[in-house]
Coordinates of C-alpha atoms in Angstrom, one line a residue:
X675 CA 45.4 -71.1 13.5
X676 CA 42.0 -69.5 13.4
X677 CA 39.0 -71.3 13.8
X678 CA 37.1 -70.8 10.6
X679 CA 39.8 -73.1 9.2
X680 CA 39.6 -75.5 12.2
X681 CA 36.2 -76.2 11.7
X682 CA 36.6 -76.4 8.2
X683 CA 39.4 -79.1 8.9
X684 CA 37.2 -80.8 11.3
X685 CA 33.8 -80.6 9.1
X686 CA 36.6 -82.8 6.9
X687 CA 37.2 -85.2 9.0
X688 CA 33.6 -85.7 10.5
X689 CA 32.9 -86.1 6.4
X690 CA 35.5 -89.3 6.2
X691 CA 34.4 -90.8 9.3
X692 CA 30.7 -90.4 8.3
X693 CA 31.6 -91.9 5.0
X694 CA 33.5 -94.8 6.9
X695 CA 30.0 -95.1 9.3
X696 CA 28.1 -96.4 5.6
X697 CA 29.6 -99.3 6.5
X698 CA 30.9 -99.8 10.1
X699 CA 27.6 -100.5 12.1
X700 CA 28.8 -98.6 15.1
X701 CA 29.0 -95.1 13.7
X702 CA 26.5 -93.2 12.5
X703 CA 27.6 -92.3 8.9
X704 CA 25.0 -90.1 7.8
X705 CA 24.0 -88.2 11.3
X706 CA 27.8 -87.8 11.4
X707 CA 28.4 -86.6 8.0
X708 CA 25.8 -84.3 8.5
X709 CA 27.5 -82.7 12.1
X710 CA 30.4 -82.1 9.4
X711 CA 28.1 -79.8 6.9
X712 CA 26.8 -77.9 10.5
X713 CA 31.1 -77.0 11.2
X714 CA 31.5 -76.0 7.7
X715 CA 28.7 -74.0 7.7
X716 CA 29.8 -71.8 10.8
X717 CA 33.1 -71.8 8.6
X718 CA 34.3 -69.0 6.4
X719 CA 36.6 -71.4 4.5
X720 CA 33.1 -73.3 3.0
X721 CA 29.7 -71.3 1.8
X722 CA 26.9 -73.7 2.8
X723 CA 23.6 -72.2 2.6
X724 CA 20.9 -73.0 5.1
X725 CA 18.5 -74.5 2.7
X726 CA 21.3 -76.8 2.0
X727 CA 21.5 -77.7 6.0
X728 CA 18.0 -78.3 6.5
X729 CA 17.8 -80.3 2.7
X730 CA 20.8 -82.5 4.1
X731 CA 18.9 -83.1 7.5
X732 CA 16.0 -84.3 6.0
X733 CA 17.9 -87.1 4.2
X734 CA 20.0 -87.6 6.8
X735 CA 17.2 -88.8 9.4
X736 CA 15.7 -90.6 6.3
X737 CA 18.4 -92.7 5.3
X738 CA 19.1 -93.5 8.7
X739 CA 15.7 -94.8 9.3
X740 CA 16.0 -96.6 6.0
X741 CA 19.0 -98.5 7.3
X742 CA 17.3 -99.6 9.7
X743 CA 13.9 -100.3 7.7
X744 CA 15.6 -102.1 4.7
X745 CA 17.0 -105.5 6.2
X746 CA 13.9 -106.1 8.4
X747 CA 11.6 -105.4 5.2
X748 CA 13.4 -107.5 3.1
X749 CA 13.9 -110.3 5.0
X750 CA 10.6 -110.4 5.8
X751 CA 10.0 -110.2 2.3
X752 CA 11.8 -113.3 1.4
X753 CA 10.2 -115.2 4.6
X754 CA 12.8 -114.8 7.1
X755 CA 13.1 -114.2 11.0
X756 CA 14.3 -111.4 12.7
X757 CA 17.1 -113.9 14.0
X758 CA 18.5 -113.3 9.9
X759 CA 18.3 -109.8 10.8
X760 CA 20.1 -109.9 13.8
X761 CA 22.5 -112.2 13.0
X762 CA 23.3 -110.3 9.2
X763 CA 24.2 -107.1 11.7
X764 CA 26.7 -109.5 13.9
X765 CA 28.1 -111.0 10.4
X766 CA 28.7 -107.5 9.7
X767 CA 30.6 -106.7 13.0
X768 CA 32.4 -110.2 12.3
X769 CA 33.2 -109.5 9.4
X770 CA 35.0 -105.8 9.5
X771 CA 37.4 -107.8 11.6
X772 CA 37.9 -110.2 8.4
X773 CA 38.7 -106.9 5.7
X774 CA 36.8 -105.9 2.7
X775 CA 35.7 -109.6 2.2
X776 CA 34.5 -110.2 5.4
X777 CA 32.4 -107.0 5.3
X778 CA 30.6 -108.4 2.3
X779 CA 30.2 -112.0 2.9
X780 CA 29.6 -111.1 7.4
X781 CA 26.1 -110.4 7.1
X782 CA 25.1 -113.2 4.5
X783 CA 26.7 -115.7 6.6
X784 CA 25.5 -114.2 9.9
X785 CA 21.8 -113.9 8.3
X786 CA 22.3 -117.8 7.4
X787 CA 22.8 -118.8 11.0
X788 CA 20.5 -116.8 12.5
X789 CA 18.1 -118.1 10.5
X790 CA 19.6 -121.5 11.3
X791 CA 19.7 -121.3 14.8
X792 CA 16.0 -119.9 14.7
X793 CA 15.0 -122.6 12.4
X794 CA 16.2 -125.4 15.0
X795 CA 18.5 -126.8 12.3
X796 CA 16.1 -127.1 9.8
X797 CA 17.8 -125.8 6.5
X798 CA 14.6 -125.3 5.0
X799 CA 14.1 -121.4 3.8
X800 CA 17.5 -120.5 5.1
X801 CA 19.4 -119.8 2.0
X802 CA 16.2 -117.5 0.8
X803 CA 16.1 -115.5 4.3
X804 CA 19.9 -114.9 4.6
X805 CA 19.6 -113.9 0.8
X806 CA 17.0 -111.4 1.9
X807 CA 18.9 -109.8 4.9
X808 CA 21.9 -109.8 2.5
X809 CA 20.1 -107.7 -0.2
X810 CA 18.1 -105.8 2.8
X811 CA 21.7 -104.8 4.2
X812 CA 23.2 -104.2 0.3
X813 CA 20.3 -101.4 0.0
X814 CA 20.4 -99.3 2.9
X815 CA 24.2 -99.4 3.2
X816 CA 24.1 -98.3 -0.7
X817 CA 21.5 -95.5 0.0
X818 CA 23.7 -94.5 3.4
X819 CA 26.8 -94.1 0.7
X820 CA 24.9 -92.4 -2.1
X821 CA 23.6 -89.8 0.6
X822 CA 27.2 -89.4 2.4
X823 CA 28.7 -88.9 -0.8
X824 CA 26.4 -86.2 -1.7
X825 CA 27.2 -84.3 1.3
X826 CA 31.1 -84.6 0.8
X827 CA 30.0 -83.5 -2.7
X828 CA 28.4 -80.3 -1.4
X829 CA 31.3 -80.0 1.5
X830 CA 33.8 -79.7 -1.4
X831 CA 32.4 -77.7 -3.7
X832 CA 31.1 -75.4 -0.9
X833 CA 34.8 -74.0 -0.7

């Protein structure tokens, strides 16, 4: 086997589980995604152009930092703590454990008891914040997947 096609293969793989890191907290989806454009372009197999590499970079940093950004601006925005923050990410974690359902509903109902527990029970506002963190987390993660996508997009047609 030679190793233009081995990193071709891999670049593949580190595409899926980049995709996979859109929504899985612990991985990195687009920084890893990205690592799969750098194997292709040292492969044969795919025609990736440098401009294309540095283009990717760019958004791969951004929507990263957008992530990250997002839920802390919007639930800000719609008068929550950074408890609903925290506890939206732990929902998440919760709920990939749960399936497909879980993953959706994990961080509303984590940003709801954060935002619970940091309101000393008072329900007041709650429903508002978690809503926040929910539509915070419903952003980045869509940007993360727009941007992964665009690089498996290139990845493929590259060959």
């Amino acid at each position: 086997m030679n190793v233009d096609l081995v990193f071709a293969i891999f670049a593949g793989i580190l595409l899926v589980v980049g995709f996979i890191g859109t929504f899985v907290p612990v991985l990195p989806g687009a920084p890893l995604a990205w690592l799969g454009l750098l194997l292709a372009f040292f492969s044969d197999y795919c025609k990736i152009s440098i401009s294309g590499l540095i283009i990717a970079g760019i958004f791969a940093v951004l929507v990263s930092v957008l992530d990250n950004i997002f839920p802390v601006f919007m639930t800000k925005k719609f008068g929550g703590s950074k408890a609903a923050t925290t506890g939206s990410t732990i929902g998440l974690i919760i709920g990939f454990f749960v399936g497909p359902l879980g993953m959706i509903l994990g961080p509303f109902v984590g940003a709801f008891i954060g935002e619970l527990i940091h309101n000393n029970g008072n329900s007041q506002g709650v429903f508002k914040a978690a809503t926040g963190a929910f539509v915070g987390f419903l952003t980045g993660t869509g940007i993360k997947m727009v941007c992964v996508l665009c690089f498996v997009w290139y990845f493929i047609v590259s060959f």
